[in-house]
GROMACS .gro file of C-alpha atoms in nm:
model
  188
    1UNK     CA    1   0.014   0.005  -0.010
    2UNK     CA    2   0.333   0.243  -0.024
    3UNK     CA    3   0.134   0.347  -0.315
    4UNK     CA    4  -0.153   0.560  -0.112
    5UNK     CA    5   0.181   0.784  -0.001
    6UNK     CA    6   0.265   0.858  -0.403
    7UNK     CA    7  -0.032   1.105  -0.335
    8UNK     CA    8   0.193   1.401  -0.129
    9UNK     CA    9  -0.125   1.508   0.011
   10UNK     CA   10  -0.121   1.207   0.220
   11UNK     CA   11   0.155   1.173   0.332
   12UNK     CA   12   0.172   1.528   0.486
   13UNK     CA   13  -0.146   1.438   0.701
   14UNK     CA   14   0.033   1.122   0.840
   15UNK     CA   15   0.348   1.353   0.862
   16UNK     CA   16   0.116   1.644   1.110
   17UNK     CA   17  -0.149   1.439   1.215
   18UNK     CA   18   0.010   1.303   1.541
   19UNK     CA   19   0.027   1.724   1.579
   20UNK     CA   20  -0.421   1.672   1.632
   21UNK     CA   21  -0.315   1.465   1.961
   22UNK     CA   22  -0.679   1.292   1.882
   23UNK     CA   23  -0.711   0.916   1.986
   24UNK     CA   24  -0.671   0.629   1.807
   25UNK     CA   25  -0.639   0.810   1.470
   26UNK     CA   26  -0.634   0.741   1.133
   27UNK     CA   27  -0.674   0.874   0.782
   28UNK     CA   28  -0.931   0.607   0.607
   29UNK     CA   29  -1.102   0.524   0.238
   30UNK     CA   30  -1.117   0.727  -0.033
   31UNK     CA   31  -0.752   0.884  -0.009
   32UNK     CA   32  -0.569   0.554   0.052
   33UNK     CA   33  -0.768   0.313  -0.232
   34UNK     CA   34  -0.798   0.606  -0.509
   35UNK     CA   35  -0.514   0.703  -0.478
   36UNK     CA   36  -0.373   0.355  -0.595
   37UNK     CA   37  -0.692   0.293  -0.859
   38UNK     CA   38  -0.571   0.671  -0.976
   39UNK     CA   39  -0.232   0.456  -1.010
   40UNK     CA   40  -0.328   0.176  -1.165
   41UNK     CA   41  -0.523   0.414  -1.414
   42UNK     CA   42  -0.226   0.597  -1.519
   43UNK     CA   43  -0.366   0.881  -1.346
   44UNK     CA   44  -0.253   1.152  -1.098
   45UNK     CA   45  -0.220   1.005  -0.780
   46UNK     CA   46  -0.428   1.291  -0.610
   47UNK     CA   47  -0.703   1.325  -0.925
   48UNK     CA   48  -1.024   1.271  -0.869
   49UNK     CA   49  -1.025   1.279  -0.429
   50UNK     CA   50  -1.298   1.443  -0.320
   51UNK     CA   51  -1.181   1.490   0.042
   52UNK     CA   52  -0.984   1.342   0.257
   53UNK     CA   53  -1.108   1.116   0.600
   54UNK     CA   54  -1.012   1.128   0.917
   55UNK     CA   55  -1.155   0.874   1.190
   56UNK     CA   56  -1.060   0.908   1.551
   57UNK     CA   57  -1.224   0.761   1.851
   58UNK     CA   58  -1.298   0.946   2.176
   59UNK     CA   59  -1.589   0.800   2.402
   60UNK     CA   60  -1.490   1.078   2.661
   61UNK     CA   61  -1.710   1.326   2.472
   62UNK     CA   62  -1.970   1.233   2.196
   63UNK     CA   63  -2.117   1.543   2.113
   64UNK     CA   64  -2.137   1.741   1.777
   65UNK     CA   65  -1.939   2.068   1.948
   66UNK     CA   66  -1.677   1.829   2.014
   67UNK     CA   67  -1.656   1.686   1.662
   68UNK     CA   68  -1.646   2.029   1.504
   69UNK     CA   69  -1.433   2.134   1.714
   70UNK     CA   70  -1.169   1.891   1.599
   71UNK     CA   71  -1.263   1.950   1.253
   72UNK     CA   72  -1.163   2.344   1.291
   73UNK     CA   73  -0.842   2.216   1.434
   74UNK     CA   74  -0.816   1.985   1.185
   75UNK     CA   75  -0.831   2.271   0.898
   76UNK     CA   76  -0.608   2.477   1.015
   77UNK     CA   77  -0.307   2.238   1.052
   78UNK     CA   78  -0.410   2.152   0.696
   79UNK     CA   79  -0.506   2.526   0.607
   80UNK     CA   80  -0.197   2.462   0.327
   81UNK     CA   81  -0.289   2.169   0.116
   82UNK     CA   82  -0.548   2.254  -0.159
   83UNK     CA   83  -0.808   1.967  -0.007
   84UNK     CA   84  -1.042   1.941   0.195
   85UNK     CA   85  -0.956   1.703   0.528
   86UNK     CA   86  -1.308   1.591   0.709
   87UNK     CA   87  -1.251   1.412   1.058
   88UNK     CA   88  -1.509   1.237   1.227
   89UNK     CA   89  -1.498   1.114   1.599
   90UNK     CA   90  -1.612   0.680   1.523
   91UNK     CA   91  -1.761   0.720   1.894
   92UNK     CA   92  -2.064   0.842   1.811
   93UNK     CA   93  -2.096   0.704   1.428
   94UNK     CA   94  -2.388   0.566   1.549
   95UNK     CA   95  -2.623   0.878   1.681
   96UNK     CA   96  -2.666   1.005   1.362
   97UNK     CA   97  -2.605   0.723   1.068
   98UNK     CA   98  -2.979   0.605   1.088
   99UNK     CA   99  -3.152   0.934   0.996
  100UNK     CA  100  -2.883   1.028   0.763
  101UNK     CA  101  -2.846   0.684   0.599
  102UNK     CA  102  -3.194   0.523   0.640
  103UNK     CA  103  -3.034   0.254   0.850
  104UNK     CA  104  -2.960   0.153   1.215
  105UNK     CA  105  -2.546   0.165   1.308
  106UNK     CA  106  -2.467  -0.038   1.615
  107UNK     CA  107  -2.205   0.166   1.830
  108UNK     CA  108  -1.794   0.124   1.708
  109UNK     CA  109  -1.585   0.020   1.959
  110UNK     CA  110  -1.281   0.156   1.836
  111UNK     CA  111  -1.175   0.344   1.471
  112UNK     CA  112  -1.081   0.069   1.311
  113UNK     CA  113  -1.441  -0.103   1.418
  114UNK     CA  114  -1.546   0.219   1.131
  115UNK     CA  115  -1.331   0.128   0.923
  116UNK     CA  116  -1.400  -0.280   0.883
  117UNK     CA  117  -1.717  -0.154   0.802
  118UNK     CA  118  -1.727   0.043   0.533
  119UNK     CA  119  -1.983  -0.018   0.215
  120UNK     CA  120  -1.730  -0.151   0.008
  121UNK     CA  121  -1.480  -0.433   0.153
  122UNK     CA  122  -1.179  -0.378  -0.094
  123UNK     CA  123  -1.184  -0.013   0.047
  124UNK     CA  124  -1.129  -0.073   0.404
  125UNK     CA  125  -0.801   0.058   0.455
  126UNK     CA  126  -0.626   0.279   0.730
  127UNK     CA  127  -0.337   0.410   0.820
  128UNK     CA  128  -0.241   0.547   1.167
  129UNK     CA  129   0.125   0.732   1.146
  130UNK     CA  130   0.268   0.476   1.388
  131UNK     CA  131   0.569   0.497   1.599
  132UNK     CA  132   0.831   0.747   1.411
  133UNK     CA  133   1.116   0.517   1.404
  134UNK     CA  134   0.847   0.231   1.220
  135UNK     CA  135   0.661   0.420   1.004
  136UNK     CA  136   0.271   0.449   0.920
  137UNK     CA  137   0.059   0.119   1.010
  138UNK     CA  138  -0.167  -0.042   0.750
  139UNK     CA  139  -0.445  -0.165   0.868
  140UNK     CA  140  -0.665  -0.374   0.579
  141UNK     CA  141  -0.900  -0.641   0.741
  142UNK     CA  142  -1.021  -0.774   0.474
  143UNK     CA  143  -0.728  -0.806   0.293
  144UNK     CA  144  -0.546  -0.574  -0.052
  145UNK     CA  145  -0.640  -0.846  -0.304
  146UNK     CA  146  -0.985  -0.698  -0.427
  147UNK     CA  147  -0.825  -0.328  -0.358
  148UNK     CA  148  -0.555  -0.369  -0.632
  149UNK     CA  149  -0.851  -0.630  -0.836
  150UNK     CA  150  -1.085  -0.360  -0.857
  151UNK     CA  151  -1.373  -0.606  -0.748
  152UNK     CA  152  -1.645  -0.388  -0.552
  153UNK     CA  153  -1.915  -0.621  -0.351
  154UNK     CA  154  -2.128  -0.611  -0.091
  155UNK     CA  155  -1.940  -0.613   0.277
  156UNK     CA  156  -2.161  -0.806   0.491
  157UNK     CA  157  -2.035  -0.612   0.853
  158UNK     CA  158  -2.296  -0.317   0.641
  159UNK     CA  159  -2.488  -0.444   0.446
  160UNK     CA  160  -2.679  -0.154   0.340
  161UNK     CA  161  -2.737  -0.230  -0.076
  162UNK     CA  162  -2.886   0.071  -0.159
  163UNK     CA  163  -2.578   0.266  -0.052
  164UNK     CA  164  -2.314  -0.038  -0.175
  165UNK     CA  165  -2.457   0.071  -0.532
  166UNK     CA  166  -2.512   0.395  -0.513
  167UNK     CA  167  -2.095   0.388  -0.382
  168UNK     CA  168  -2.036   0.109  -0.618
  169UNK     CA  169  -2.177   0.277  -0.918
  170UNK     CA  170  -2.021   0.611  -0.831
  171UNK     CA  171  -1.669   0.461  -0.797
  172UNK     CA  172  -1.724   0.288  -1.170
  173UNK     CA  173  -1.821   0.609  -1.364
  174UNK     CA  174  -1.483   0.720  -1.248
  175UNK     CA  175  -1.253   0.406  -1.251
  176UNK     CA  176  -1.431   0.190  -1.540
  177UNK     CA  177  -1.241  -0.047  -1.501
  178UNK     CA  178  -1.346  -0.183  -1.142
  179UNK     CA  179  -1.598  -0.474  -1.084
  180UNK     CA  180  -1.892  -0.524  -0.937
  181UNK     CA  181  -1.987  -0.872  -0.705
  182UNK     CA  182  -2.320  -0.851  -0.554
  183UNK     CA  183  -2.405  -1.031  -0.305
  184UNK     CA  184  -2.515  -1.393  -0.291
  185UNK     CA  185  -2.959  -1.400  -0.316
  186UNK     CA  186  -2.942  -0.999  -0.352
  187UNK     CA  187  -3.195  -0.859  -0.624
  188UNK     CA  188  -3.074  -0.697  -0.924
   0.00000   0.00000   0.00000
C-alpha cells in the first residue's frame, strides 16, 4: 500500500496527524484506495479524490460540538493544502447514521471498527502514523487483493445494499475497469 504515500497530501496528513493529539487516529478510505486506483489507471495520484477522511475514537465526548472543534483544528492544521479534510469521531457515528443514511448502525468500539464497516470491503483501509522509527501502520481487515483487482462487493458487516450500489456505481464512473459483484441472492 506504499502507493497511497505517492499522493503528497496523504503523506503530509500522516506527518501532521499526531499534532492533532487525537485518540486512535487514522487516515482512511478514499484518499488511500483511490490513490491506488488512480496510479493503476495512469492518472495523477491525487486525481478525482474529493476529500481526505480522518477517523478517531473519543468516547469521552460524543457531542457534535466536540467533533466540530476537532474539525476546526484539522482545518487550521491542513489549511495550506488545497484539499478538504474531514475528521469524524467514530464513537458517535451510531448517533447520526440512521437519520442520515436510513439504516441502523451499531455503536463502534474503536476507529478500526469504523474502517471494517465501509460499504465495500476493498475500501476498508486505514493508515495510522505509527511510531516515528517504524513508520505508518496499515490496517486492511479484508486484505488488499480485491483493492488491487478492482473488485467491488457488498460488505457483510454493513449490508446496506442500496448504499453499496450507489457507491459502487459512483466508483465505476470514475474508474471504469472496476468490477461490481453483488451479494449472493441480492436483487439486481
